[in-house]
C-alpha cells in the first residue's frame, strides 16, 4: 500500500510544475530517493494552455501559448544500509511563446523559446531516529531565442551555457504510518550568456534561474489512505532576460512565487491506487511581461497507478485556471484563461 500510494502521490504532485510561477516546468523534487531498492523511472508530460488577451479592450492577441511536452528520467541506487544515490534528468524551466499574425495586436508575430536542461546527482544519508540528510550537485544548461517584430524586427539568439548548482535538505520518516516530511533547498544558478541581436550584433549578458525551497509531506490517515502535499517557494524576482541593446525585457518578474498543493490518495486493490490534488498559486496583481502574461493559478489533478510485479505505470490529468494579468507597458488585459495537461510515468524496481 505505502509504495503504490507514494508513487501516485509523487506523480500527481510532479505534474504541478507546468504552468506554475515564472517559467517553471518541474518542481525539482528529490522524491525518487525514497523509492525502495534499485529503481528507475521515465516520465512524459503534455500541456495545452490557452492564453489570450485584449489590447485597449478591443484588439485580440490570439492564443499566444503553444502546447508543449516535457520529459524526465530518474535512477536510484542504494549503497549499503545508510546511503542512497540518485541521478535525475529533467527540464526544470522553459518558455514557449507564439503570438498569431494578422490580429493587429502590438506583439503579433512575436515568438520566444527558452530551454533549460538539468542533471542532478543527489545523495541521501540515513541518520538515527528516521532522519536523513540530502545533498548533491546540479548541472544545468540554458539557451533561448526571441523575435519581436513590433520593436524594429528585434531578434535575440543565445548560445547554450552550462553551469553548476547544488541541492541540500533534510527528511524525517515514520514508515509504519507512511509518514514523511522532506525539506530541500535548490540554489540559484547564474548563466553567462553569449548572444546575437538583430542577426549580427554580438553581445553578452547574464541571467539567473531562481533559488527555491521545497517542503513535501505525506502521512497515512486511515487504512489504505494517504494525505500528501507540498509547498514550493521560488525567487523569480531575480530572473530576467533583458536585451543588452534596447533594454527590452523579454521575460522578467517582479515577485517570488509560492505554490501550494494538497491531495489524498487511496489504494483500491493490490494493483490499483489513485489520487486527487488541488493546487494554488496566489494572484500578485502587478504588471507582467508581454512574453509571459499570466498571474497565479488554481488547479485540480487526478492520477492512478497500476502495479504489476516490479512495474508501476502511472497516468494523470490536470486542469488549470490561469490567473488574470495586465501586461507591462502595453497594458493588455489577459483574462479567463485555462490549460490542461496529461502525464505518463513508467517505473521499474530491480
XYZ file of N, CA and C in Angstrom, residues 67-310:
732
model
N 1.062 24.502 -27.201
C 1.199 23.282 -26.418
C 2.660 22.845 -26.391
N 3.029 22.082 -25.377
C 4.418 21.638 -25.259
C 4.484 20.298 -24.533
N 5.627 19.646 -24.648
C 5.863 18.376 -23.955
C 7.050 18.520 -23.013
N 7.088 17.666 -21.998
C 8.217 17.597 -21.072
C 8.585 16.137 -20.873
N 9.829 15.900 -20.520
C 10.245 14.544 -20.194
C 11.273 14.576 -19.072
N 11.352 13.471 -18.350
C 12.332 13.345 -17.276
C 12.690 11.877 -17.102
N 13.839 11.663 -16.469
C 14.309 10.308 -16.205
C 15.009 10.303 -14.856
N 14.813 9.227 -14.081
C 15.491 9.120 -12.801
C 15.953 7.708 -12.519
N 17.071 7.590 -11.833
C 17.586 6.284 -11.409
C 18.059 6.407 -9.972
N 17.652 5.445 -9.133
C 18.019 5.448 -7.715
C 18.680 4.124 -7.355
N 19.760 4.220 -6.558
C 20.560 3.047 -6.204
C 20.967 3.128 -4.735
N 20.683 2.098 -3.923
C 21.203 2.088 -2.551
C 22.680 1.697 -2.533
N 23.429 2.303 -1.641
C 24.819 1.946 -1.399
C 24.949 1.538 0.064
N 24.661 0.280 0.360
C 24.639 -0.162 1.739
C 23.331 0.203 2.409
N 23.327 0.138 3.746
C 22.104 0.359 4.509
C 21.804 1.827 4.761
N 22.813 2.691 4.683
C 22.620 4.078 5.109
C 22.663 5.100 3.985
N 23.071 4.697 2.795
C 23.268 5.672 1.724
C 22.456 5.280 0.486
N 21.750 6.237 -0.063
C 21.080 6.094 -1.355
C 21.572 7.208 -2.273
N 21.741 6.898 -3.546
C 22.106 7.916 -4.521
C 21.092 7.899 -5.657
N 20.943 9.032 -6.324
C 20.014 9.116 -7.456
C 20.582 10.052 -8.502
N 20.242 9.763 -9.743
C 20.582 10.608 -10.877
C 19.272 11.003 -11.553
N 19.041 12.321 -11.712
C 17.770 12.825 -12.212
C 18.019 13.752 -13.390
N 17.401 13.439 -14.522
C 17.389 14.357 -15.662
C 15.996 14.960 -15.771
N 15.918 16.295 -15.940
C 14.627 16.945 -16.121
C 14.807 18.241 -16.889
N 13.692 18.837 -17.228
C 13.648 20.123 -17.931
C 12.975 21.125 -17.001
N 13.742 21.724 -16.082
C 13.136 22.499 -14.996
C 12.471 23.791 -15.431
N 13.004 24.440 -16.484
C 12.473 25.734 -16.917
C 12.349 25.753 -18.438
N 11.309 26.417 -18.905
C 11.134 26.554 -20.353
C 10.086 27.622 -20.615
N 10.119 28.169 -21.821
C 9.111 29.128 -22.257
C 8.815 28.890 -23.727
N 7.540 28.951 -24.076
C 7.082 28.835 -25.465
C 6.069 29.931 -25.712
N 6.385 30.833 -26.618
C 5.513 31.963 -26.935
C 5.374 32.070 -28.447
N 4.154 32.247 -28.925
C 3.926 32.454 -30.365
C 2.640 33.247 -30.542
N 2.768 34.586 -30.609
C 1.604 35.425 -30.882
C 1.201 35.267 -32.349
N -0.080 35.016 -32.635
C -0.513 34.869 -34.029
C -0.315 36.166 -34.821
N -0.160 36.018 -36.106
C -0.090 37.183 -37.008
C -1.489 37.544 -37.502
N -1.610 38.736 -38.085
C -2.870 39.149 -38.689
C -3.918 39.606 -37.708
N -3.536 39.895 -36.457
C -4.519 40.304 -35.446
C -4.542 41.810 -35.219
N -3.470 42.519 -35.591
C -3.348 43.925 -35.267
C -2.856 44.180 -33.867
N -2.597 43.115 -33.108
C -2.093 43.237 -31.739
C -0.639 43.724 -31.774
N -0.211 44.590 -30.832
C 1.160 45.117 -30.898
C 2.246 44.042 -30.981
N 2.060 42.929 -30.309
C 3.080 41.882 -30.300
C 2.775 40.759 -31.298
N 1.925 41.022 -32.274
C 1.608 39.968 -33.239
C 2.885 39.488 -33.939
N 2.964 38.173 -34.124
C 4.131 37.587 -34.765
C 5.325 37.405 -33.864
N 5.256 37.866 -32.622
C 6.373 37.700 -31.691
C 6.455 36.242 -31.235
N 7.686 35.757 -31.124
C 7.910 34.390 -30.663
C 9.039 34.378 -29.649
N 9.022 33.383 -28.795
C 10.105 33.196 -27.831
C 10.173 31.727 -27.460
N 11.379 31.247 -27.339
C 11.595 29.870 -26.903
C 12.808 29.840 -25.989
N 12.632 29.277 -24.820
C 13.734 29.121 -23.866
C 13.731 27.691 -23.365
N 14.919 27.095 -23.275
C 15.048 25.719 -22.829
C 16.138 25.600 -21.776
N 15.813 24.921 -20.681
C 16.806 24.570 -19.669
C 16.743 23.074 -19.438
N 17.893 22.444 -19.369
C 18.005 21.023 -19.061
C 18.927 20.863 -17.860
N 18.616 19.907 -17.004
C 19.476 19.707 -15.837
C 19.659 18.223 -15.553
N 20.827 17.907 -15.010
C 21.130 16.577 -14.495
C 21.593 16.755 -13.059
N 20.896 16.102 -12.131
C 21.182 16.242 -10.709
C 21.660 14.916 -10.153
N 22.815 14.928 -9.514
C 23.328 13.774 -8.774
C 23.152 14.082 -7.295
N 22.326 13.295 -6.613
C 21.967 13.621 -5.234
C 22.101 12.385 -4.350
N 22.466 12.618 -3.103
C 22.736 11.540 -2.149
C 21.881 11.736 -0.914
N 21.452 10.629 -0.335
C 20.709 10.632 0.928
C 21.457 9.784 1.940
N 21.754 10.371 3.093
C 22.463 9.657 4.165
C 21.529 9.513 5.360
N 21.297 8.258 5.792
C 20.340 7.980 6.858
C 21.011 8.075 8.228
N 20.397 8.854 9.108
C 20.839 9.022 10.485
C 19.885 8.273 11.416
N 20.228 8.165 12.713
C 19.281 7.563 13.664
C 17.987 8.363 13.754
N 16.963 7.763 14.339
C 15.664 8.394 14.580
C 14.943 8.746 13.286
N 15.188 7.966 12.227
C 14.492 8.125 10.940
C 14.724 9.474 10.288
N 15.844 10.098 10.589
C 16.227 11.365 9.965
C 17.278 11.082 8.902
N 17.228 11.810 7.801
C 18.241 11.652 6.756
C 18.637 13.014 6.210
N 19.885 13.091 5.761
C 20.429 14.296 5.158
C 20.501 14.103 3.647
N 20.268 15.178 2.894
C 20.222 15.128 1.437
C 21.160 16.187 0.878
N 21.915 15.829 -0.153
C 22.783 16.811 -0.783
C 23.238 16.343 -2.154
N 23.537 17.291 -3.032
C 24.002 16.907 -4.356
C 24.307 18.104 -5.223
N 24.739 17.807 -6.451
C 25.089 18.827 -7.428
C 24.144 18.760 -8.620
N 23.887 19.928 -9.215
C 23.026 20.015 -10.392
C 23.784 20.707 -11.528
N 23.905 20.038 -12.664
C 24.470 20.642 -13.873
C 23.316 21.094 -14.751
N 23.332 22.372 -15.145
C 22.195 22.941 -15.873
C 22.664 23.690 -17.115
N 21.912 23.520 -18.194
C 22.163 24.280 -19.416
C 20.951 25.143 -19.717
N 21.184 26.248 -20.450
C 20.081 27.129 -20.812
C 20.389 27.802 -22.145
N 19.372 27.992 -22.970
C 19.512 28.668 -24.267
C 18.142 29.166 -24.691
N 18.120 30.168 -25.573
C 16.828 30.688 -25.998
C 16.901 31.541 -27.248
N 15.731 31.826 -27.800
C 15.575 32.681 -28.980
C 14.342 33.549 -28.795
N 14.435 34.817 -29.199
C 13.325 35.754 -29.114
C 13.229 36.526 -30.419
N 11.998 36.747 -30.898
C 11.757 37.598 -32.072
C 10.540 38.469 -31.791
N 10.722 39.806 -31.892
C 9.638 40.750 -31.618
C 9.580 41.750 -32.775
N 8.756 41.485 -33.776
C 8.677 42.393 -34.939
C 8.289 43.821 -34.561
N 7.478 43.990 -33.509
C 6.994 45.303 -33.087
C 8.142 46.265 -32.770
N 9.266 45.728 -32.291
C 10.420 46.550 -31.943
C 11.477 46.447 -33.049
N 11.209 47.073 -34.183
C 12.156 47.150 -35.301
C 12.692 45.784 -35.690
N 11.774 44.803 -35.743
C 12.151 43.431 -36.103
C 13.281 42.905 -35.214
N 13.133 43.115 -33.915
C 14.160 42.686 -32.956
C 14.257 41.167 -32.888
N 15.504 40.650 -32.858
C 15.748 39.226 -32.650
C 16.892 39.051 -31.662
N 16.826 37.985 -30.914
C 17.883 37.607 -29.966
C 18.035 36.101 -30.014
N 19.248 35.630 -30.240
C 19.533 34.205 -30.265
C 20.757 33.931 -29.405
N 20.632 33.061 -28.425
C 21.722 32.827 -27.486
C 22.426 31.505 -27.758
N 23.656 31.426 -27.292
C 24.358 30.154 -27.242
C 23.873 29.376 -26.021
N 24.298 28.127 -25.896
C 23.961 27.308 -24.734
C 25.038 27.469 -23.671
N 24.620 27.825 -22.468
C 25.568 27.992 -21.362
C 25.343 26.897 -20.323
N 26.430 26.392 -19.759
C 26.391 25.315 -18.770
C 26.972 25.811 -17.454
N 26.236 25.584 -16.365
C 26.702 25.981 -15.042
C 26.282 24.936 -14.001
N 26.922 25.024 -12.815
C 26.634 24.105 -11.716
C 25.872 24.814 -10.605
N 24.969 24.071 -9.954
C 24.313 24.499 -8.740
C 24.298 23.340 -7.758
N 23.524 23.469 -6.686
C 23.509 22.403 -5.687
C 22.133 22.300 -5.039
N 21.910 21.166 -4.369
C 20.693 20.929 -3.603
C 21.097 20.357 -2.247
N 20.482 20.844 -1.181
C 20.704 20.324 0.169
C 19.351 20.197 0.852
N 19.267 19.272 1.826
C 17.998 19.117 2.508
C 18.059 18.139 3.657
N 16.895 17.937 4.264
C 16.755 17.027 5.397
C 15.376 16.382 5.302
N 15.248 15.167 5.826
C 13.971 14.465 5.782
C 13.772 13.677 7.077
N 12.510 13.463 7.398
C 12.124 12.628 8.549
C 11.032 11.674 8.092
N 11.079 10.427 8.601
C 10.116 9.410 8.207
C 9.594 8.639 9.415
N 8.397 8.130 9.293
C 7.821 7.160 10.217
C 7.136 6.105 9.370
N 7.890 5.071 8.950
C 7.397 4.131 7.937
C 6.114 3.415 8.307
N 5.896 3.137 9.592
C 4.725 2.360 9.968
C 3.410 3.066 9.663
N 3.421 4.379 9.510
C 2.200 5.103 9.112
C 2.402 5.835 7.788
N 3.422 5.438 7.044
C 3.731 6.036 5.737
C 3.941 7.545 5.829
N 4.474 8.015 6.973
C 4.693 9.445 7.171
C 6.094 9.842 6.699
N 6.168 11.002 6.041
C 7.467 11.547 5.613
C 7.337 13.048 5.416
N 8.358 13.756 5.870
C 8.466 15.185 5.612
C 9.868 15.446 5.089
N 10.001 16.125 3.959
C 11.315 16.475 3.424
C 11.346 17.965 3.108
N 12.485 18.573 3.397
C 12.706 19.986 3.128
C 14.003 20.111 2.342
N 13.933 20.631 1.117
C 15.128 20.747 0.278
C 15.264 22.169 -0.261
N 16.508 22.569 -0.432
C 16.829 23.889 -0.978
C 17.599 23.694 -2.273
N 17.150 24.365 -3.342
C 17.838 24.359 -4.630
C 18.487 25.726 -4.837
N 19.774 25.737 -5.109
C 20.488 27.001 -5.255
C 20.104 27.696 -6.552
N 20.252 29.012 -6.586
C 20.147 29.732 -7.841
C 21.367 29.406 -8.697
N 21.210 29.545 -10.004
C 22.317 29.292 -10.939
C 22.383 30.473 -11.900
N 23.547 31.126 -11.950
C 23.729 32.273 -12.833
C 24.463 31.839 -14.094
N 23.851 32.120 -15.244
C 24.412 31.757 -16.540
C 24.989 32.985 -17.234
N 26.154 32.824 -17.827
C 26.778 33.862 -18.646
C 26.410 33.596 -20.108
N 25.600 34.474 -20.659
C 25.002 34.225 -21.969
C 25.730 35.006 -23.058
N 26.108 34.317 -24.117
C 26.587 34.957 -25.337
C 25.461 34.906 -26.360
N 25.191 36.048 -26.995
C 24.016 36.123 -27.860
C 24.301 36.963 -29.095
N 23.394 36.829 -30.052
C 23.423 37.647 -31.272
C 22.090 38.372 -31.368
N 22.115 39.708 -31.476
C 20.917 40.505 -31.641
C 20.819 41.011 -33.075
N 19.580 41.094 -33.574
C 19.328 41.554 -34.953
C 20.104 40.736 -35.983
N 20.479 39.522 -35.614
C 21.153 38.640 -36.548
C 22.608 38.949 -36.804
N 23.142 40.013 -36.171
C 24.518 40.400 -36.485
C 25.300 40.935 -35.291
N 24.630 41.476 -34.290
C 25.307 42.160 -33.196
C 25.616 41.191 -32.063
N 26.900 40.913 -31.834
C 27.316 40.035 -30.746
C 27.215 40.775 -29.415
N 26.699 40.094 -28.399
C 26.549 40.723 -27.094
C 26.629 39.673 -25.997
N 26.769 40.124 -24.758
C 26.842 39.227 -23.607
C 25.984 39.795 -22.482
N 25.358 38.899 -21.712
C 24.632 39.287 -20.509
C 24.511 38.063 -19.624
N 24.023 38.245 -18.415
C 23.829 37.086 -17.543
C 22.366 36.997 -17.125
N 21.941 35.799 -16.776
C 20.597 35.564 -16.274
C 20.672 34.509 -15.192
N 19.808 34.618 -14.193
C 19.851 33.744 -13.027
C 18.548 32.982 -12.885
N 18.616 31.654 -12.892
C 17.443 30.855 -12.559
C 17.325 30.809 -11.037
N 16.105 30.790 -10.498
C 15.919 31.131 -9.087
C 16.288 30.035 -8.103
N 16.681 30.481 -6.912
C 16.739 29.583 -5.774
C 15.327 29.197 -5.382
N 15.176 28.026 -4.765
C 13.837 27.573 -4.384
C 13.926 26.669 -3.169
N 12.789 26.541 -2.478
C 12.664 25.670 -1.307
C 11.435 24.798 -1.510
N 11.614 23.488 -1.344
C 10.514 22.528 -1.450
C 10.238 21.898 -0.094
N 9.001 21.992 0.382
C 8.541 21.232 1.539
C 7.524 20.223 1.035
N 7.847 18.934 1.159
C 6.959 17.871 0.703
C 6.617 16.981 1.893
N 5.350 16.561 1.994
C 4.925 15.787 3.161
C 3.867 14.771 2.771
N 3.768 13.721 3.583
C 2.725 12.723 3.412
C 2.544 11.985 4.725
N 1.342 11.424 4.937
C 1.084 10.584 6.106
C -0.153 9.743 5.852
N -0.143 8.531 6.382
C -1.357 7.733 6.348
C -2.387 8.306 7.301
N -3.637 8.390 6.856
C -4.693 8.935 7.714
C -5.780 7.903 8.004
N -5.752 6.783 7.296
C -6.667 5.667 7.506
C -6.098 4.482 6.735
N -6.695 3.326 6.914
C -6.230 2.159 6.173
C -6.301 2.426 4.672
N -5.182 2.226 3.989
C -5.100 2.375 2.533
C -5.380 3.801 2.058
N -5.174 4.800 2.908
C -5.453 6.194 2.547
C -4.289 7.081 2.968
N -3.854 7.960 2.051
C -2.687 8.796 2.266
C -3.047 10.261 2.040
N -2.670 11.112 2.983
C -2.755 12.558 2.809
C -1.364 13.058 2.429
N -1.272 13.919 1.399
C 0.035 14.383 0.951
C -0.065 15.799 0.416
N 1.076 16.446 0.273
C 1.065 17.793 -0.266
C 2.454 18.375 -0.371
N 2.518 19.634 -0.805
C 3.807 20.304 -0.954
C 3.607 21.817 -0.907
N 4.658 22.506 -0.497
C 4.744 23.959 -0.573
C 6.078 24.273 -1.236
N 6.044 25.013 -2.317
C 7.268 25.348 -3.043
C 7.377 26.864 -3.201
N 8.497 27.410 -2.749
C 8.797 28.831 -2.916
C 9.946 28.966 -3.903
N 9.794 29.878 -4.858
C 10.850 30.130 -5.839
C 11.022 31.634 -6.012
N 12.267 32.083 -6.010
C 12.588 33.515 -6.037
C 12.674 34.016 -7.473
N 11.521 34.108 -8.140
C 11.509 34.504 -9.543
C 11.832 35.973 -9.761
N 11.880 36.753 -8.693
C 12.203 38.171 -8.860
C 13.636 38.388 -9.342
N 14.502 37.353 -9.229
C 15.895 37.503 -9.674
C 16.053 37.192 -11.153
N 15.011 36.635 -11.783
C 15.142 36.145 -13.158
C 14.673 37.187 -14.166
N 15.483 37.422 -15.181
C 15.041 38.218 -16.317
C 15.923 37.908 -17.520
N 15.392 38.195 -18.682
C 16.159 38.179 -19.922
C 15.927 39.536 -20.567
N 16.925 40.417 -20.478
C 16.798 41.798 -20.931
C 17.770 42.059 -22.075
N 17.264 42.640 -23.138
C 18.098 42.954 -24.295
C 19.214 43.926 -23.913
N 20.480 43.548 -24.113
C 21.575 44.483 -23.838
C 21.555 45.702 -24.753
N 20.979 45.550 -25.951
C 20.994 46.652 -26.925
C 19.867 47.647 -26.681
N 18.662 47.148 -26.417
C 17.494 48.026 -26.303
C 16.988 48.178 -24.873
N 17.433 47.308 -23.955
C 16.887 47.306 -22.615
C 15.509 46.683 -22.530
N 15.050 46.091 -23.623
C 13.736 45.480 -23.678
C 13.708 44.188 -22.875
N 12.839 44.061 -21.856
C 12.750 42.807 -21.109
C 11.947 41.771 -21.881
N 12.619 40.702 -22.293
C 11.895 39.630 -22.946
C 11.040 38.871 -21.960
N 11.633 38.494 -20.828
C 10.918 37.823 -19.747
C 11.452 38.394 -18.446
N 10.578 38.856 -17.558
C 11.014 39.306 -16.241
C 9.842 39.256 -15.281
N 10.146 39.150 -13.978
C 9.121 39.023 -12.950
C 9.467 39.926 -11.778
N 8.442 40.537 -11.173
C 8.652 41.434 -10.054
C 8.577 40.722 -8.716
N 8.038 39.502 -8.680
C 7.764 38.823 -7.415
C 8.360 37.424 -7.377
N 8.494 36.917 -6.161
C 8.706 35.491 -5.991
C 7.335 34.812 -6.015
N 7.319 33.474 -6.055
C 6.067 32.737 -6.133
C 6.091 31.590 -5.128
N 4.945 31.336 -4.503
C 4.776 30.185 -3.617
C 3.607 29.357 -4.141
N 3.859 28.074 -4.360
C 2.868 27.170 -4.927
C 2.483 26.131 -3.884
N 1.174 25.936 -3.692
C 0.648 25.016 -2.685
C -0.098 23.874 -3.362
N 0.082 22.663 -2.826
C -0.660 21.503 -3.309
C -1.065 20.635 -2.129
N -2.273 20.102 -2.195
C -2.767 19.210 -1.147
C -3.616 18.138 -1.809
N -3.355 16.870 -1.429
C -4.076 15.784 -2.074
C -4.340 14.611 -1.165
N -5.160 13.688 -1.656
C -5.494 12.452 -0.950
C -5.340 11.297 -1.927
N -4.678 10.230 -1.467
C -4.528 9.026 -2.276
C -5.211 7.843 -1.623
N -5.643 6.894 -2.443
C -6.381 5.736 -1.940
C -5.985 4.482 -2.711
N -5.712 3.412 -1.983
C -5.439 2.116 -2.597
C -6.738 1.323 -2.664
N -7.077 0.854 -3.879
C -8.337 0.148 -4.083
C -8.172 -1.365 -4.195
N -6.979 -1.797 -4.602
C -6.712 -3.233 -4.725
C -5.206 -3.438 -4.729
N -4.778 -4.676 -4.884
C -3.346 -4.955 -4.960
C -2.704 -4.289 -6.170
N -3.483 -4.002 -7.186
C -2.943 -3.443 -8.426
C -3.213 -1.947 -8.610
N -4.301 -1.436 -8.035
C -4.735 -0.081 -8.381
C -4.715 0.873 -7.184
N -4.153 2.066 -7.427
C -4.208 3.177 -6.477
C -4.519 4.452 -7.259
N -5.126 5.422 -6.595
C -5.470 6.671 -7.263
C -5.327 7.831 -6.289
N -5.240 9.049 -6.839
C -5.072 10.237 -6.008
C -5.678 11.444 -6.702
N -6.031 12.447 -5.891
C -6.529 13.722 -6.392
C -5.823 14.842 -5.636
N -5.479 15.918 -6.355
C -4.724 17.014 -5.759
C -5.305 18.350 -6.197
N -5.367 19.289 -5.257
C -5.722 20.669 -5.537
C -4.459 21.521 -5.447
N -4.294 22.467 -6.388
C -3.129 23.336 -6.407
C -3.539 24.799 -6.413
N -2.655 25.644 -5.855
C -2.975 27.072 -5.778
C -1.690 27.890 -5.783
N -1.719 28.976 -6.549
C -0.648 29.967 -6.541
C -1.302 31.341 -6.574
N -0.939 32.198 -5.628
C -1.650 33.459 -5.432
C -1.485 34.400 -6.620
N -2.537 35.157 -6.889
C -2.522 36.241 -7.873
C -1.826 37.442 -7.242
N -0.771 37.963 -7.883
C 0.006 39.061 -7.317
C -0.567 40.431 -7.657
N -1.087 40.596 -8.871
C -1.702 41.852 -9.255
C -0.778 42.870 -9.889
N 0.526 42.600 -9.940
C 1.460 43.521 -10.571
C 1.499 43.292 -12.082
N 1.871 44.300 -12.872
C 2.023 44.091 -14.316
C 3.048 42.997 -14.608
N 2.792 42.240 -15.666
C 3.661 41.119 -16.024
C 4.247 41.352 -17.414
N 5.302 40.583 -17.744
C 5.940 40.707 -19.043
C 5.026 40.254 -20.172
N 5.224 40.842 -21.362
C 4.381 40.516 -22.508
C 4.645 39.130 -23.076
N 5.761 38.517 -22.699
C 6.045 37.156 -23.153
C 5.654 36.117 -22.100
N 4.987 36.564 -21.028
C 4.500 35.645 -20.000
C 3.307 36.236 -19.281
N 2.182 36.482 -19.978
C 1.051 37.220 -19.407
C 0.107 36.365 -18.560
N 0.614 35.784 -17.474
C -0.205 35.032 -16.529
C 0.160 35.467 -15.120
N -0.759 35.233 -14.166
C -0.528 35.664 -12.785
C -1.305 34.760 -11.845
N -0.632 33.722 -11.316
C -1.266 32.799 -10.395
C -2.104 31.744 -11.088
N -2.606 30.764 -10.304
C -3.479 29.728 -10.870
C -4.201 28.970 -9.754
N -5.226 28.234 -10.174
C -5.864 27.205 -9.356
C -5.941 25.951 -10.221
N -5.747 24.782 -9.608
C -5.716 23.568 -10.422
C -6.302 22.389 -9.667
N -6.680 21.390 -10.438
C -7.078 20.098 -9.900
C -6.431 19.020 -10.763
N -5.875 18.004 -10.117
C -5.199 16.928 -10.848
C -5.629 15.581 -10.278
N -5.754 14.598 -11.161
C -6.064 13.231 -10.745
C -5.028 12.303 -11.366
N -4.755 11.208 -10.678
C -3.806 10.244 -11.198
C -4.126 8.853 -10.694
N -3.637 7.850 -11.395
C -3.840 6.458 -10.994
C -2.584 5.654 -11.309
N -2.285 4.685 -10.442
C -1.131 3.812 -10.626
C -1.583 2.364 -10.722
N -1.063 1.677 -11.731
C -1.273 0.241 -11.869
C 0.053 -0.461 -11.595
N 0.041 -1.383 -10.642
C 1.245 -2.108 -10.238
C 1.117 -3.572 -10.607
N 2.136 -4.076 -11.288
C 2.185 -5.496 -11.656
C 3.624 -5.968 -11.492
N 3.866 -6.724 -10.436
C 5.221 -7.186 -10.174
C 6.149 -6.023 -9.886
N 7.218 -5.903 -10.657
C 8.210 -4.859 -10.451
C 7.916 -3.581 -11.236
